[in-house]
XYZ file of C-alpha atoms in Angstrom:
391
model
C -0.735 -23.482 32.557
C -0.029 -25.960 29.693
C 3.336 -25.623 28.010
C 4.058 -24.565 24.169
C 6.009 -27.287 22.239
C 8.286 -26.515 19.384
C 6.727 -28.597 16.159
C 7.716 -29.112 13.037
C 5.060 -27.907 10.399
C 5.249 -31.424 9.099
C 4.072 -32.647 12.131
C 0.880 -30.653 12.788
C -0.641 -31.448 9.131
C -0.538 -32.199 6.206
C 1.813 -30.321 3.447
C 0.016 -30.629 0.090
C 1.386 -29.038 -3.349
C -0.503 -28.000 -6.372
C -0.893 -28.476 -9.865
C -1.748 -27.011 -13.279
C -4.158 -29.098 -15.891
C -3.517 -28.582 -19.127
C -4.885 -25.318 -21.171
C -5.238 -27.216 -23.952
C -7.737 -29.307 -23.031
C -11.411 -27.319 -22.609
C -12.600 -30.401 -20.480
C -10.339 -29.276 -17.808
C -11.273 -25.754 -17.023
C -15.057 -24.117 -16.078
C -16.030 -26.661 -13.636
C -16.985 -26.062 -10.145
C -13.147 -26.542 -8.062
C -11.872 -23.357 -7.382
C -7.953 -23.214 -8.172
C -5.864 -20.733 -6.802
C -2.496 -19.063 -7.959
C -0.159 -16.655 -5.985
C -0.959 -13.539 -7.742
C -4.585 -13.732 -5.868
C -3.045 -14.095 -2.333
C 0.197 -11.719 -3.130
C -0.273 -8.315 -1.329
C -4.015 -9.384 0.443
C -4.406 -9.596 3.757
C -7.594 -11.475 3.601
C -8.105 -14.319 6.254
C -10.066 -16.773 3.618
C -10.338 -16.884 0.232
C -13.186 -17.999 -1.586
C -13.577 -17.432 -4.564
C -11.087 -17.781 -7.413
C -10.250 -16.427 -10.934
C -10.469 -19.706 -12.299
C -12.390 -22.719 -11.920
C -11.226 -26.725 -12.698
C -13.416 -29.731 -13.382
C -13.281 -33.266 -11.093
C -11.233 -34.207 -14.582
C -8.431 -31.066 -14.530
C -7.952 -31.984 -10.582
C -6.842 -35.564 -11.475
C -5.086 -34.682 -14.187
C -2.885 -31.985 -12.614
C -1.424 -33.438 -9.054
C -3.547 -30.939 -7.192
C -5.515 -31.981 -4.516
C -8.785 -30.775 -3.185
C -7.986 -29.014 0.221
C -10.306 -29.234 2.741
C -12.233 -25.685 3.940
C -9.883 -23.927 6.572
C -6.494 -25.558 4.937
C -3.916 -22.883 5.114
C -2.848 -22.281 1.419
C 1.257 -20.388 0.934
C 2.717 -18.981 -1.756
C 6.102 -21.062 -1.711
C 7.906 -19.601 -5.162
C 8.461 -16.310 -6.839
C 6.252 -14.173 -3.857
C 7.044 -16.535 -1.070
C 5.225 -16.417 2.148
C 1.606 -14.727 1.411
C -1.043 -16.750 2.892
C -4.678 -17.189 3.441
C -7.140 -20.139 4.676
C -9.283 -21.738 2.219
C -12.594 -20.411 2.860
C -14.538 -23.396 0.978
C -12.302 -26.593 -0.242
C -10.162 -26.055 -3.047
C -7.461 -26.526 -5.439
C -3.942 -24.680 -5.872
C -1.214 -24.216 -8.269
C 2.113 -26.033 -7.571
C 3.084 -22.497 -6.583
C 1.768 -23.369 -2.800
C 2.911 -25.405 0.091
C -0.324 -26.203 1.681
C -0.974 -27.265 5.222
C -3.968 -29.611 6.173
C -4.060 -29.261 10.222
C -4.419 -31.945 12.600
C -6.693 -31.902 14.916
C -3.927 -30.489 17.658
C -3.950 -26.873 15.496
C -6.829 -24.291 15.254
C -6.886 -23.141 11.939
C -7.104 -19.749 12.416
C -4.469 -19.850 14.813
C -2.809 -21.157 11.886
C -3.486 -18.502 10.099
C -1.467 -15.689 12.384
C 1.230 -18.293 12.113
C 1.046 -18.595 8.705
C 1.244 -14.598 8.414
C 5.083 -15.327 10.551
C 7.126 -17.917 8.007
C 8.006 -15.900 4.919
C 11.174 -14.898 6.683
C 12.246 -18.403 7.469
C 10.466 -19.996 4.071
C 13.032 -17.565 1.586
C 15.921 -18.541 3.737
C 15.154 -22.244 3.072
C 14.478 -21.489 -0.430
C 16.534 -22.125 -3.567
C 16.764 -21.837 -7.329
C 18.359 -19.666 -10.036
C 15.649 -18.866 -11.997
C 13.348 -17.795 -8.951
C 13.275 -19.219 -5.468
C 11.253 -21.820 -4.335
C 10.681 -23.753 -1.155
C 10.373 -27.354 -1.567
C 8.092 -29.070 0.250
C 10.158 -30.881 2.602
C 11.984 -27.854 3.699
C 8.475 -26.659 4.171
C 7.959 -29.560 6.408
C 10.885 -28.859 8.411
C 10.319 -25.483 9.885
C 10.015 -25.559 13.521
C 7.436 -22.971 15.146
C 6.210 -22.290 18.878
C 2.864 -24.557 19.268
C 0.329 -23.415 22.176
C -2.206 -25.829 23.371
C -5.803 -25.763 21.479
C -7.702 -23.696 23.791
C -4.648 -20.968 24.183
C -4.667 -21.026 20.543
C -8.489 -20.354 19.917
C -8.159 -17.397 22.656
C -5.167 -16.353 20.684
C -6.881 -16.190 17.501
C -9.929 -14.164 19.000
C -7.679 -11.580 20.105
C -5.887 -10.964 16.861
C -9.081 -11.620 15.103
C -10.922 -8.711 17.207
C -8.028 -6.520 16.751
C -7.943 -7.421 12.797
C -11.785 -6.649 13.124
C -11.619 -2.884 14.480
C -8.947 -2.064 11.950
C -11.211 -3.188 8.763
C -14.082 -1.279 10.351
C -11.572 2.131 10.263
C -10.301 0.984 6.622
C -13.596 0.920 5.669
C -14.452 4.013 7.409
C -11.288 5.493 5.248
C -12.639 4.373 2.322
C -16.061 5.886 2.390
C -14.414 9.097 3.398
C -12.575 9.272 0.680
C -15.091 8.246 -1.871
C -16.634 11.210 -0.481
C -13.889 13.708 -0.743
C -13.535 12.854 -4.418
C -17.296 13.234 -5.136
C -16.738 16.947 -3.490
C -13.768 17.638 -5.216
C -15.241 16.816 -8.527
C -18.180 18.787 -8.283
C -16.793 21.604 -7.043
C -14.026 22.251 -9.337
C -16.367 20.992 -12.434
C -18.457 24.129 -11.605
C -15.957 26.404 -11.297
C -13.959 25.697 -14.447
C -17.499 26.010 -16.275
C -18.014 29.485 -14.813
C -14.618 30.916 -13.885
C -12.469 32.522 -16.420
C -8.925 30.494 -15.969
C -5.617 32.303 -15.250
C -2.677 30.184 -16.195
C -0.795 28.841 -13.527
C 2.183 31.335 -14.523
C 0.058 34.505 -13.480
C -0.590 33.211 -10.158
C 2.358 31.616 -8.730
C 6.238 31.817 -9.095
C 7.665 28.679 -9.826
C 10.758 27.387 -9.498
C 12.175 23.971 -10.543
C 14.661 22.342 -7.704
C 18.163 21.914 -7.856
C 20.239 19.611 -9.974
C 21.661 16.605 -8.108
C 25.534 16.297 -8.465
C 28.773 14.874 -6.953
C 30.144 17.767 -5.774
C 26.704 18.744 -4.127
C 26.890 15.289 -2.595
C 30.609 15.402 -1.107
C 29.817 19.546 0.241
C 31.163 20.070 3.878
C 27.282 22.031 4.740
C 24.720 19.042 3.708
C 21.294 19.773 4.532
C 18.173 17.912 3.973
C 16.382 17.767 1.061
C 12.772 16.492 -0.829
C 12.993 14.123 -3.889
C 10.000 12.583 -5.777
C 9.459 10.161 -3.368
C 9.272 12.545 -0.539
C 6.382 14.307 -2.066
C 3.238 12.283 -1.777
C -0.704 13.481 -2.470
C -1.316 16.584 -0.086
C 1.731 15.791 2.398
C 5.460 15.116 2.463
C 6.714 11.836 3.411
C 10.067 13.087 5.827
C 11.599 9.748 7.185
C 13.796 8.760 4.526
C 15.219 12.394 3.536
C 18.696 12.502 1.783
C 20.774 15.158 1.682
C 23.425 17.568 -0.124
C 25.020 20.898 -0.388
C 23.482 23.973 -0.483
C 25.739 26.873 -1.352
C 24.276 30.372 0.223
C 22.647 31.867 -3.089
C 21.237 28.353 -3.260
C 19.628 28.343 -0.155
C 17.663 31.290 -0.955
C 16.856 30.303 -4.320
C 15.573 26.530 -3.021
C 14.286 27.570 0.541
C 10.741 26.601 1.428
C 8.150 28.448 3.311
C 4.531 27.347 4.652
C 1.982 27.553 2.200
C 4.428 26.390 -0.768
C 3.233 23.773 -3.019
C 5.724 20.956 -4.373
C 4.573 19.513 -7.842
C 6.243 16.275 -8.789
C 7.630 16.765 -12.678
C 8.186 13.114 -13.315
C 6.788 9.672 -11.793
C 3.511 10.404 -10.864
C 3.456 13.394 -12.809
C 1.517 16.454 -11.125
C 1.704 14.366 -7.254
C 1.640 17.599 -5.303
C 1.930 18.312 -1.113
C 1.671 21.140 0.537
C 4.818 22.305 2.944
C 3.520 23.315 6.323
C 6.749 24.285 7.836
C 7.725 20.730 9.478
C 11.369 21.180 9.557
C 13.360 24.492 9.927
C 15.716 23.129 7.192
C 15.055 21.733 3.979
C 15.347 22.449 0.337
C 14.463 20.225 -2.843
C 15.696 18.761 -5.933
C 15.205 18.940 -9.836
C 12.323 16.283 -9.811
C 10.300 19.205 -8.356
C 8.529 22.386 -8.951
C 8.022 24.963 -5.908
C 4.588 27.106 -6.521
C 4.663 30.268 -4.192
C 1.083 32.058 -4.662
C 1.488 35.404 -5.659
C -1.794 36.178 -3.101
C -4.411 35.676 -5.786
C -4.697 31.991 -5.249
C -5.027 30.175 -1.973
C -1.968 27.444 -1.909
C -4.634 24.466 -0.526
C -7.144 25.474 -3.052
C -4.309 24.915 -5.789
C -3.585 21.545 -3.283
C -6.937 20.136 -4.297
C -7.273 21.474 -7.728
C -3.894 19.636 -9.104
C -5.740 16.663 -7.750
C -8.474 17.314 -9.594
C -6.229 18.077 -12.422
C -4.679 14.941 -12.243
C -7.782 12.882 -12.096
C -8.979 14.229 -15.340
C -5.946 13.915 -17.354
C -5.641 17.532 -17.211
C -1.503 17.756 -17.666
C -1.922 15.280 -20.850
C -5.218 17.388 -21.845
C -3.306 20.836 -21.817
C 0.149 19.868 -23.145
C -1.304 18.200 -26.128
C 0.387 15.384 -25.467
C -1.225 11.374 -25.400
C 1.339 9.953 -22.426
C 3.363 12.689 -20.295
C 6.615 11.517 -19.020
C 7.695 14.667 -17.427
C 5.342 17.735 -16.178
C 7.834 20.810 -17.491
C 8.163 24.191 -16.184
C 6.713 25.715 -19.676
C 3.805 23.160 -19.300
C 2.711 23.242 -15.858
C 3.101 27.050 -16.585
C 0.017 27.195 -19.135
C -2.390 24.834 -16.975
C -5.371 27.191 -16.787
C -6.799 27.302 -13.149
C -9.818 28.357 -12.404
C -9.672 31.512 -9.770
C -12.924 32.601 -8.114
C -12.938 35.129 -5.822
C -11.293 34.273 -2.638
C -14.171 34.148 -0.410
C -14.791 31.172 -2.857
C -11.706 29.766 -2.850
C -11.925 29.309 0.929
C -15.789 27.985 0.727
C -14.159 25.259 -1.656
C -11.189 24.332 0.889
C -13.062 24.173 3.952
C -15.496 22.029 2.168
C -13.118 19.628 1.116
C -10.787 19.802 3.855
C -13.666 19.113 6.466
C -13.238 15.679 5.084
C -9.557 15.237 4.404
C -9.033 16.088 8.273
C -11.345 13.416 8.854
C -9.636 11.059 6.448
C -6.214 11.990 7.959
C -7.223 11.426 11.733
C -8.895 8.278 11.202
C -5.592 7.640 8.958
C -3.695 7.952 12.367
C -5.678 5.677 14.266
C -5.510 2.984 11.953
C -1.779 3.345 11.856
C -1.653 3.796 15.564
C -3.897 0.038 15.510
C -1.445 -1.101 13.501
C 1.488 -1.109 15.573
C -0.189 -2.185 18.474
C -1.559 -5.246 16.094
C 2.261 -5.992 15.416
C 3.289 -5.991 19.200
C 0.670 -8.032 20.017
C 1.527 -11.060 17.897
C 5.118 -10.827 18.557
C 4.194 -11.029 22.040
C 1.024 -13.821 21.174
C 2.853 -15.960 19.081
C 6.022 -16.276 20.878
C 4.714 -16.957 24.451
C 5.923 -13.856 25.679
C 2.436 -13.334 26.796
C -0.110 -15.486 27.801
C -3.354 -15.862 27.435
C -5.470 -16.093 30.552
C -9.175 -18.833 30.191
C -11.890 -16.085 30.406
């Protein structure tokens, strides 16, 4: 089999910057060159890009330095957000926030691509400035990657693009699930607050707001785990970053959780609430959170998916008369009025709904699970580690 070759970037195409015409001049905006910035590549994961917010004239391109890219150019954000790329899906133009590579003829573009995806670890090392950092473009030019020949870097691409493929179809999948879920939830609890008589959420539950973080909790010789806001996500608790304090005795009674308890966030997010299913032995929770034990009238996972209703309809602004809500208090989340059916009803509601979330959560999992196997493959693709066998 044909060796790899280490290559410069500036050696396998063409590095091309971008420009910015003038605003003041109409003449130079609302033709038909699309021009790309970095806030319409940062955080996608899009292959190409096609379409632009804004659009330049033959006149704006000359007057700005930019230069129109050829189709399958691989465009990088090089300041600020360095690192996010994308291949130009038709030719186009770029703001001088990119370092953009033109392949040769040696490099498949979307082979380029994966590679691309690779560099914003070694791009922010080379970068400098004060103000933000920025690669220049001959540092640009100067990175060294692991070149393939052509046709192991077209089977390359196939395999990551296949892979890429089947998780968009489960993302997709996801998204139509969820569209779903939120179409049930609203008409169900619509009905029901039109013909249930609501119970504050004070006659249903006991509530209890967390404990107060402090030093001495902090330096305790009996620290035990612990949820803050962050930990508490929509309908399940996030447990891999969990900190930890001291719990005296009375305390641990006081701010003990049990299955079935409900965990409303007071601040951020206000309203966020998961439902504790028992997935420690150990763990307590801070101020930033109210614990909702039901008091038997009130399934806890109905409450789960009514607080997201709640929260979709502004309900914790609508019922604490307030216009913005920094915090959800005790004395307000107490008087949210909660619909209560019978519970027959209740549980009609919850398998309804939760039909779908399980769906949503397993397909969840296998995306996730596609994921990681995406990320071992093109450490193991890009670096040579494994090779690609002519099919």
């Amino acid at each position: 089999m044909a060796e790899w070759k280490n290559r410069r970037l500036g050696d396998i195409g063409t590095v091309v910057g971008g420009g910015t015409p003038s605003r003041e001049r109409a003449e130079f905006w609302r033709g038909s060159i699309r021009w790309l910035t970095p806030g319409e590549l940062t955080g996608s994961s899009k292959k190409y890009v096609s379409e632009t917010q804004d659009c330049i004239t033959e006149l704006g391109l000359a007057s700005s330095g930019a230069r129109l890219l050829p189709q399958g150019s691989l465009l990088v954000t090089s300041r600020a957000s360095i690192g996010s790329c994308a291949l130009a899906g038709v030719p186009m133009a770029t703001n001088q926030g990119f370092k953009n590579l033109v392949p040769s003829a040696e490099v498949d573009p979307s082979f380029l691509f994966y590679l691309g995806r690779t560099l914003g670890r070694e791009m922010t090392r080379r970068a400098s400035g004060t103000t933000f950092l920025e690669i220049s473009g001959r540092e640009f030019e100067r990175i060294t990657v692991r070149l393939p020949p052509l046709e192991e870097q077209r089977r390359i691409a196939e395999i990551l693009d296949t892979i890429d493929e089947t998780i968009q179809a489960t993302e997709r999948v996801i998204n139509k699930l969820r569209r779903i879920c939120d179409g049930l939830r609203r008409s169900r609890f619509t009905e029901l607050v039109s013909l249930s008589e609501p119970r504050p959420v004070s006659d249903c539950f006991d509530m209890t707001l967390g404990k107060m973080l402090s030093p001495a909790a902090k330096t305790g010789s009996n620290p035990v785990p612990y949820l803050a806001n962050r930990n508490v996500q929509w309908e399940r608790c996030v447990l891999d970053n969990l900190d930890e304090m001291d719990f005296t005795p009375p305390e641990r009674i006081r701010f003990s959780l049990v299955p079935g308890d409900l965990l409303v966030c007071e601040g951020g997010e206000v309203g966020r609430t998961a439902m504790w299913h028992g997935e420690l032995d150990v763990c307590f929770f801070q101020k930033a959170i109210h614990r909702l034990r039901t008091r038997g009238q009130v399934e806890p996972e109905y409450m789960l998916h009514y607080m997201r209703y709640a929260a979709e309809f502004d309900l914790f602004k609508m019922h604490t008369s307030q216009t913005s809500i920094a915090h959800l208090t005790a004395e307000q989340l107490a008087r949210l009025p909660i619909p209560v059916p019978s519970r027959e009803v209740q549980r009609v509601v919850v398998n309804d709904i939760g039909s779908v979330s399980r769906r949503i959560e397993a397909e969840t999992h296998e995306v996730q699970k596609k994921h990681r196997i995406r990320t071992g493959l093109v450490t193991d693709l890009l670096s040579g580690g494994v090779r690609t066998v002519p099919g």
